[in-house]
mmCIF file of C-alpha atoms and ligand atoms in Angstrom:
data_model
loop_
_atom_site.group_PDB
_atom_site.id
_atom_site.type_symbol
_atom_site.label_atom_id
_atom_site.label_comp_id
_atom_site.label_asym_id
_atom_site.label_seq_id
_atom_site.Cartn_x
_atom_site.Cartn_y
_atom_site.Cartn_z
ATOM 1 C CA MET A 278 4.355 13.115 7.508
ATOM 2 C CA LYS A 279 5.084 10.887 10.475
ATOM 3 C CA VAL A 280 4.264 7.188 10.821
ATOM 4 C CA VAL A 281 4.580 5.332 14.128
ATOM 5 C CA ILE A 282 4.447 1.552 13.902
ATOM 6 C CA LEU A 283 3.543 -0.674 16.852
ATOM 7 C CA THR A 284 5.100 -4.090 16.282
ATOM 8 C CA LEU A 285 6.516 -7.082 18.130
ATOM 9 C CA PHE A 286 9.065 -7.386 15.270
ATOM 10 C CA PRO A 287 10.598 -3.936 14.683
ATOM 11 C CA GLU A 288 13.654 -5.562 13.028
ATOM 12 C CA MET A 289 11.467 -6.464 10.049
ATOM 13 C CA PHE A 290 11.353 -2.780 9.091
ATOM 14 C CA SER A 291 15.105 -2.078 8.966
ATOM 15 C CA ALA A 292 15.446 -3.000 5.274
ATOM 16 C CA GLN A 293 12.480 -0.883 4.195
ATOM 17 C CA ASN A 294 13.564 2.083 6.309
ATOM 18 C CA SER A 295 17.075 2.150 4.838
ATOM 19 C CA LEU A 296 16.590 1.136 1.176
ATOM 20 C CA GLY A 297 14.743 2.280 -1.928
ATOM 21 C CA VAL A 298 11.977 4.844 -2.159
ATOM 22 C CA VAL A 299 11.077 4.718 1.545
ATOM 23 C CA GLY A 300 14.718 4.783 2.667
ATOM 24 C CA ARG A 301 15.332 7.898 0.567
ATOM 25 C CA ALA A 302 12.135 9.604 1.752
ATOM 26 C CA ILE A 303 13.298 9.112 5.350
ATOM 27 C CA GLY A 304 16.869 10.163 4.514
ATOM 28 C CA ASP A 305 15.586 13.356 2.881
ATOM 29 C CA GLY A 306 13.421 14.168 5.897
ATOM 30 C CA ARG A 307 10.154 13.963 3.949
ATOM 31 C CA LEU A 308 8.940 10.948 5.923
ATOM 32 C CA GLU A 309 9.502 9.966 9.533
ATOM 33 C CA VAL A 310 9.033 6.364 10.647
ATOM 34 C CA SER A 311 9.406 5.270 14.247
ATOM 35 C CA LEU A 312 8.943 1.859 15.793
ATOM 36 C CA ILE A 313 7.498 0.941 19.169
ATOM 37 C CA ASN A 314 7.538 -2.592 20.559
ATOM 38 C CA PRO A 315 4.631 -3.345 22.930
ATOM 39 C CA ARG A 316 6.851 -5.979 24.537
ATOM 40 C CA ASP A 317 8.973 -3.144 25.959
ATOM 41 C CA PHE A 318 5.911 -2.171 28.006
ATOM 42 C CA ALA A 319 5.068 -5.659 29.326
ATOM 43 C CA GLN A 320 4.948 -5.610 33.101
ATOM 44 C CA ASP A 321 5.869 -9.155 34.134
ATOM 45 C CA LYS A 322 9.381 -10.607 34.188
ATOM 46 C CA HIS A 323 8.653 -12.787 31.132
ATOM 47 C CA LYS A 324 7.556 -9.730 29.087
ATOM 48 C CA THR A 325 4.221 -11.339 28.235
ATOM 49 C CA VAL A 326 2.167 -9.619 25.538
ATOM 50 C CA ASP A 327 -0.355 -12.386 24.754
ATOM 51 C CA ASP A 328 -2.769 -14.644 26.581
ATOM 52 C CA ARG A 329 -5.270 -17.460 25.922
ATOM 53 C CA PRO A 330 -8.587 -16.568 24.279
ATOM 54 C CA PHE A 331 -11.717 -16.573 26.427
ATOM 55 C CA GLY A 332 -14.082 -19.227 25.058
ATOM 56 C CA GLY A 333 -11.160 -21.417 24.063
ATOM 57 C CA GLY A 334 -9.723 -22.218 20.673
ATOM 58 C CA ALA A 335 -6.331 -22.304 19.048
ATOM 59 C CA GLY A 336 -3.742 -19.569 19.299
ATOM 60 C CA MET A 337 -3.224 -16.550 21.490
ATOM 61 C CA VAL A 338 -4.625 -13.019 21.733
ATOM 62 C CA MET A 339 -2.662 -9.789 22.286
ATOM 63 C CA ARG A 340 -3.371 -8.326 25.732
ATOM 64 C CA ILE A 341 -4.688 -4.794 26.231
ATOM 65 C CA GLU A 342 -2.119 -3.295 28.650
ATOM 66 C CA PRO A 343 1.151 -3.511 26.663
ATOM 67 C CA LEU A 344 -0.681 -2.311 23.540
ATOM 68 C CA LEU A 345 -2.195 0.638 25.389
ATOM 69 C CA SER A 346 1.142 1.693 26.892
ATOM 70 C CA ALA A 347 2.727 1.479 23.432
ATOM 71 C CA LEU A 348 -0.129 3.488 21.905
ATOM 72 C CA LYS A 349 0.186 6.199 24.582
ATOM 73 C CA SER A 350 3.907 6.414 23.818
ATOM 74 C CA ALA A 351 3.086 6.708 20.091
ATOM 75 C CA ARG A 352 0.565 9.499 20.684
ATOM 76 C CA GLU A 353 3.088 11.403 22.802
ATOM 77 C CA GLN A 354 5.393 11.408 19.745
ATOM 78 C CA MET A 355 2.691 12.966 17.583
ATOM 79 C CA SER A 356 2.652 16.757 17.692
ATOM 80 C CA GLY A 357 -0.586 17.622 15.922
ATOM 81 C CA THR A 358 -4.111 16.414 16.423
ATOM 82 C CA LEU A 359 -4.720 15.089 12.919
ATOM 83 C CA VAL A 360 -3.607 11.552 13.713
ATOM 84 C CA LYS A 361 -5.328 8.341 12.660
ATOM 85 C CA THR A 362 -4.863 5.007 14.422
ATOM 86 C CA VAL A 363 -5.077 2.055 12.046
ATOM 87 C CA LEU A 364 -4.982 -1.666 12.775
ATOM 88 C CA LEU A 365 -3.669 -3.862 9.981
ATOM 89 C CA SER A 366 -6.096 -6.742 9.995
ATOM 90 C CA PRO A 367 -7.344 -9.532 7.708
ATOM 91 C CA SER A 368 -10.861 -8.316 8.623
ATOM 92 C CA GLY A 369 -10.218 -4.734 7.528
ATOM 93 C CA VAL A 370 -11.405 -2.778 4.513
ATOM 94 C CA VAL A 371 -9.044 -3.276 1.579
ATOM 95 C CA PHE A 372 -6.265 -0.667 1.409
ATOM 96 C CA GLN A 373 -6.325 1.016 -2.005
ATOM 97 C CA GLN A 374 -4.579 3.837 -3.869
ATOM 98 C CA VAL A 375 -7.283 6.268 -2.724
ATOM 99 C CA THR A 376 -6.654 5.214 0.883
ATOM 100 C CA ALA A 377 -2.981 6.094 0.469
ATOM 101 C CA ILE A 378 -3.715 9.461 -1.157
ATOM 102 C CA ALA A 379 -6.322 10.387 1.464
ATOM 103 C CA SER A 380 -3.899 9.542 4.291
ATOM 104 C CA LEU A 381 -1.415 12.109 2.980
ATOM 105 C CA SER A 382 -3.452 14.922 4.506
ATOM 106 C CA LEU A 383 -2.903 13.482 7.980
ATOM 107 C CA GLU A 384 -0.163 14.853 10.221
ATOM 108 C CA GLY A 385 0.480 11.393 11.570
ATOM 109 C CA LEU A 386 -0.482 7.772 11.156
ATOM 110 C CA ILE A 387 -0.223 5.105 13.839
ATOM 111 C CA LEU A 388 -0.065 1.604 12.363
ATOM 112 C CA ILE A 389 -0.694 -1.323 14.711
ATOM 113 C CA CYS A 390 0.607 -4.704 13.590
ATOM 114 C CA GLY A 391 -1.205 -7.662 15.052
ATOM 115 C CA ARG A 392 0.373 -11.059 15.658
ATOM 116 C CA TYR A 393 -1.080 -14.371 16.866
ATOM 117 C CA GLU A 394 -4.873 -14.560 16.364
ATOM 118 C CA GLY A 395 -5.335 -10.822 16.822
ATOM 119 C CA LEU A 396 -5.952 -8.138 19.461
ATOM 120 C CA ASP A 397 -8.386 -8.071 22.382
ATOM 121 C CA GLN A 398 -11.510 -6.553 20.790
ATOM 122 C CA ARG A 399 -11.938 -4.072 23.667
ATOM 123 C CA PHE A 400 -8.681 -2.390 22.624
ATOM 124 C CA VAL A 401 -9.782 -2.336 18.982
ATOM 125 C CA ALA A 402 -13.219 -0.901 19.798
ATOM 126 C CA ARG A 403 -11.844 1.823 22.043
ATOM 127 C CA TYR A 404 -8.636 2.978 20.356
ATOM 128 C CA VAL A 405 -8.613 1.948 16.688
ATOM 129 C CA ASP A 406 -10.107 4.331 14.109
ATOM 130 C CA GLU A 407 -9.934 2.058 11.062
ATOM 131 C CA GLU A 408 -8.909 -1.484 10.122
ATOM 132 C CA TRP A 409 -7.080 -2.064 6.822
ATOM 133 C CA SER A 410 -6.425 -5.332 4.992
ATOM 134 C CA ILE A 411 -4.036 -5.588 2.029
ATOM 135 C CA GLY A 412 -6.037 -8.286 0.228
ATOM 136 C CA ASP A 413 -7.771 -11.611 0.384
ATOM 137 C CA TYR A 414 -4.990 -13.911 1.496
ATOM 138 C CA VAL A 415 -3.639 -14.835 4.925
ATOM 139 C CA ILE A 416 -0.245 -13.575 6.064
ATOM 140 C CA SER A 417 1.278 -14.162 9.476
ATOM 141 C CA GLY A 418 1.011 -10.666 10.935
ATOM 142 C CA GLY A 419 0.451 -7.001 10.229
ATOM 143 C CA GLU A 420 4.105 -6.115 9.565
ATOM 144 C CA LEU A 421 4.211 -6.898 5.841
ATOM 145 C CA ALA A 422 0.902 -5.070 5.452
ATOM 146 C CA ALA A 423 2.284 -2.013 7.288
ATOM 147 C CA MET A 424 5.272 -2.006 4.930
ATOM 148 C CA VAL A 425 2.940 -2.071 1.935
ATOM 149 C CA VAL A 426 1.036 0.907 3.376
ATOM 150 C CA VAL A 427 4.212 2.900 4.107
ATOM 151 C CA ASP A 428 5.608 2.243 0.616
ATOM 152 C CA ALA A 429 2.379 3.229 -1.139
ATOM 153 C CA LEU A 430 2.171 6.347 1.063
ATOM 154 C CA ALA A 431 5.790 7.440 0.509
ATOM 155 C CA ARG A 432 5.326 7.434 -3.283
ATOM 156 C CA HIS A 433 2.752 10.213 -2.917
ATOM 157 C CA ILE A 434 4.812 12.549 -0.751
ATOM 158 C CA PRO A 435 5.897 15.533 -2.900
ATOM 159 C CA GLY A 436 9.545 15.200 -3.980
ATOM 160 C CA VAL A 437 9.922 11.550 -3.011
ATOM 161 C CA LEU A 438 9.887 10.211 -6.568
ATOM 162 C CA GLY A 439 12.265 12.983 -7.625
ATOM 163 C CA ASN A 440 9.588 14.412 -9.927
ATOM 164 C CA LYS A 441 10.631 11.938 -12.594
ATOM 165 C CA GLN A 442 6.994 12.252 -13.632
ATOM 166 C CA SER A 443 6.412 8.726 -12.351
ATOM 167 C CA ILE A 444 3.522 9.745 -10.137
ATOM 168 C CA ILE A 445 2.045 11.843 -12.955
ATOM 169 C CA ASP A 446 2.135 8.792 -15.228
ATOM 170 C CA GLU A 447 0.449 6.757 -12.513
ATOM 171 C CA SER A 448 -2.496 9.136 -12.214
ATOM 172 C CA HIS A 449 -2.567 9.550 -16.000
ATOM 173 C CA LEU A 450 -3.132 5.794 -16.204
ATOM 174 C CA ASP A 451 -5.634 5.856 -13.335
ATOM 175 C CA GLY A 452 -7.739 2.728 -13.337
ATOM 176 C CA ARG A 453 -5.628 1.110 -16.069
ATOM 177 C CA LEU A 454 -2.966 -1.559 -15.865
ATOM 178 C CA ASP A 455 0.475 -0.607 -17.204
ATOM 179 C CA TYR A 456 1.433 -0.627 -20.882
ATOM 180 C CA PRO A 457 4.374 -2.905 -21.821
ATOM 181 C CA GLN A 458 7.945 -1.543 -21.701
ATOM 182 C CA TYR A 459 10.870 -2.188 -24.048
ATOM 183 C CA THR A 460 14.538 -1.219 -24.057
ATOM 184 C CA ARG A 461 17.572 -1.906 -26.258
ATOM 185 C CA PRO A 462 18.274 -3.839 -28.401
ATOM 186 C CA GLU A 463 15.619 -2.998 -31.019
ATOM 187 C CA ASN A 464 15.894 -6.512 -32.431
ATOM 188 C CA ALA A 465 16.498 -9.503 -30.159
ATOM 189 C CA ALA A 466 16.162 -13.267 -30.644
ATOM 190 C CA GLU A 467 12.949 -12.909 -28.583
ATOM 191 C CA GLY A 468 11.437 -10.400 -30.991
ATOM 192 C CA SER A 469 11.397 -6.774 -32.123
ATOM 193 C CA VAL A 470 10.222 -3.572 -30.482
ATOM 194 C CA PRO A 471 6.753 -2.402 -31.668
ATOM 195 C CA GLY A 472 7.150 0.064 -34.526
ATOM 196 C CA GLU A 473 5.019 2.763 -32.900
ATOM 197 C CA LEU A 474 7.612 3.154 -30.100
ATOM 198 C CA LEU A 475 10.401 3.665 -32.639
ATOM 199 C CA SER A 476 8.433 6.045 -34.857
ATOM 200 C CA GLY A 477 9.435 9.240 -33.080
ATOM 201 C CA ASP A 478 5.792 10.291 -33.428
ATOM 202 C CA HIS A 479 4.655 11.286 -29.913
ATOM 203 C CA ASN A 480 0.999 10.831 -30.757
ATOM 204 C CA LYS A 481 1.604 7.329 -32.180
ATOM 205 C CA VAL A 482 3.499 6.420 -29.007
ATOM 206 C CA ARG A 483 0.724 7.841 -26.825
ATOM 207 C CA LEU A 484 -2.030 5.994 -28.671
ATOM 208 C CA TYR A 485 -0.056 2.721 -28.692
ATOM 209 C CA ARG A 486 0.466 2.876 -24.928
ATOM 210 C CA ARG A 487 -3.144 3.780 -24.208
ATOM 211 C CA ARG A 488 -4.420 0.967 -26.424
ATOM 212 C CA GLU A 489 -2.098 -1.647 -24.898
ATOM 213 C CA ALA A 490 -2.947 -0.491 -21.360
ATOM 214 C CA LEU A 491 -6.625 -0.900 -22.231
ATOM 215 C CA ARG A 492 -5.936 -4.336 -23.761
ATOM 216 C CA THR A 493 -4.210 -5.677 -20.644
ATOM 217 C CA THR A 494 -6.891 -4.189 -18.406
ATOM 218 C CA PHE A 495 -9.717 -5.604 -20.549
ATOM 219 C CA GLU A 496 -8.128 -9.075 -20.554
ATOM 220 C CA ARG A 497 -7.042 -9.304 -16.916
ATOM 221 C CA ARG A 498 -9.066 -6.822 -14.883
ATOM 222 C CA PRO A 499 -12.320 -6.020 -16.714
ATOM 223 C CA ASP A 500 -13.742 -5.014 -13.307
ATOM 224 C CA LEU A 501 -11.524 -1.906 -13.478
ATOM 225 C CA LEU A 502 -13.177 -0.770 -16.703
ATOM 226 C CA THR A 503 -16.826 -1.240 -15.798
ATOM 227 C CA GLN A 504 -17.073 1.836 -13.605
ATOM 228 C CA GLN A 505 -14.768 4.066 -15.631
ATOM 229 C CA LEU A 506 -15.888 6.995 -17.686
ATOM 230 C CA PHE A 507 -14.518 6.697 -21.193
ATOM 231 C CA ALA A 508 -13.256 9.454 -23.390
ATOM 232 C CA VAL A 509 -14.230 9.169 -27.068
ATOM 233 C CA GLU A 510 -10.659 8.273 -27.986
ATOM 234 C CA GLU A 511 -10.561 5.477 -25.449
ATOM 235 C CA ARG A 512 -13.831 3.993 -26.704
ATOM 236 C CA ARG A 513 -12.242 3.752 -30.161
ATOM 237 C CA LEU A 514 -9.034 2.210 -28.767
ATOM 238 C CA LEU A 515 -10.983 -0.309 -26.689
ATOM 239 C CA LYS A 516 -13.037 -1.230 -29.783
ATOM 240 C CA GLU A 517 -9.748 -1.852 -31.624
ATOM 241 C CA VAL A 518 -8.630 -4.107 -28.790
ATOM 242 C CA ILE A 519 -11.890 -6.070 -28.841
ATOM 243 C CA ASP A 520 -11.939 -6.299 -32.654
ATOM 244 C CA THR A 521 -8.376 -7.675 -32.774
ATOM 245 C CA ASN A 522 -8.980 -10.118 -29.929
HETATM 246 C C1 9D3 B 196 -8.212 -14.826 8.715
HETATM 247 C C2 9D3 B 196 -7.369 -15.819 9.458
HETATM 248 N N1 9D3 B 196 -7.711 -15.867 10.911
HETATM 249 C C3 9D3 B 196 -8.635 -17.011 11.063
HETATM 250 C C4 9D3 B 196 -9.134 -17.218 12.444
HETATM 251 C C5 9D3 B 196 -6.513 -16.029 11.742
HETATM 252 C C6 9D3 B 196 -5.473 -15.016 11.459
HETATM 253 C C7 9D3 B 196 -4.456 -15.277 10.542
HETATM 254 C C8 9D3 B 196 -3.472 -14.334 10.290
HETATM 255 C C9 9D3 B 196 -5.487 -13.795 12.102
HETATM 256 C C10 9D3 B 196 -4.494 -12.863 11.842
HETATM 257 C C11 9D3 B 196 -3.499 -13.130 10.939
HETATM 258 C C12 9D3 B 196 -2.439 -12.135 10.667
HETATM 259 N N2 9D3 B 196 -2.738 -11.287 9.501
HETATM 260 C C13 9D3 B 196 -2.714 -9.961 9.607
HETATM 261 O O1 9D3 B 196 -2.432 -9.452 10.675
HETATM 262 C C14 9D3 B 196 -3.034 -9.107 8.478
HETATM 263 C C15 9D3 B 196 -3.482 -9.405 7.150
HETATM 264 C C16 9D3 B 196 -3.738 -10.653 6.465
HETATM 265 O O2 9D3 B 196 -3.568 -11.770 6.989
HETATM 266 N N3 9D3 B 196 -4.184 -10.583 5.177
HETATM 267 C C17 9D3 B 196 -4.378 -9.404 4.518
HETATM 268 N N4 9D3 B 196 -4.146 -8.236 5.099
HETATM 269 C C18 9D3 B 196 -3.694 -8.264 6.396
HETATM 270 S S1 9D3 B 196 -3.374 -6.890 7.293
HETATM 271 C C19 9D3 B 196 -2.935 -7.744 8.632
#
């Protein structure tokens, strides 16, 4: 899959593109990320990409022309036709795991990072397919949001996680927060490792992890449980959690 990112700060992506899961996905040729700076398409000698908002008010607005030239350049890089153009925006729909998984079937994704107060709405209306937010807080531009999207996406590309079953575990725990993890030593000044994990009994381990995942979810994110369908076993485990609360 190919991702083209339109950004006034392409340097922000160099760490992500060279390190960790995303860096490896790119290195292995499973993911392609390219960066286009709208400022490179600015026509005046000062390379202006923003201007004052009509109607007044604080801040600046990104002008149509440099964005459109950058977008045309991005679309020329995309071979297929199954390409979605997304604006990262505080007014977007919230990006979720399902959004990442659904995007995998695209041939390409164009991510537009806004700066200042945002983009001229005529550009958004005409050229943007969807607007994605990463949550209800204000950050200074779309770049960090684009990095979140690329990271979440890369984890779902076949082979990227090295089939260490990590992605299987994630879907296995769909709609649940993680169970707690322990490593050596068995006994530390801070406490001991739960007996179930040392038992060697795979079913005990499985039930312990499912129960503790349900406990954390029930305590911190009950909203995740309300719409879930429960297996009989999980109803019993959740009852145990509630009864020992
Ligand atoms: C909502 C704040 N706006 C009030 C007029 C001004 C504004 C602040 C920050 C407009 C844009 C931005 C830059 N933020 C993003 O581009 C952004 C974002 C975010 O701020 N929160 C969550 N997700 C995202 S995705 C892109």
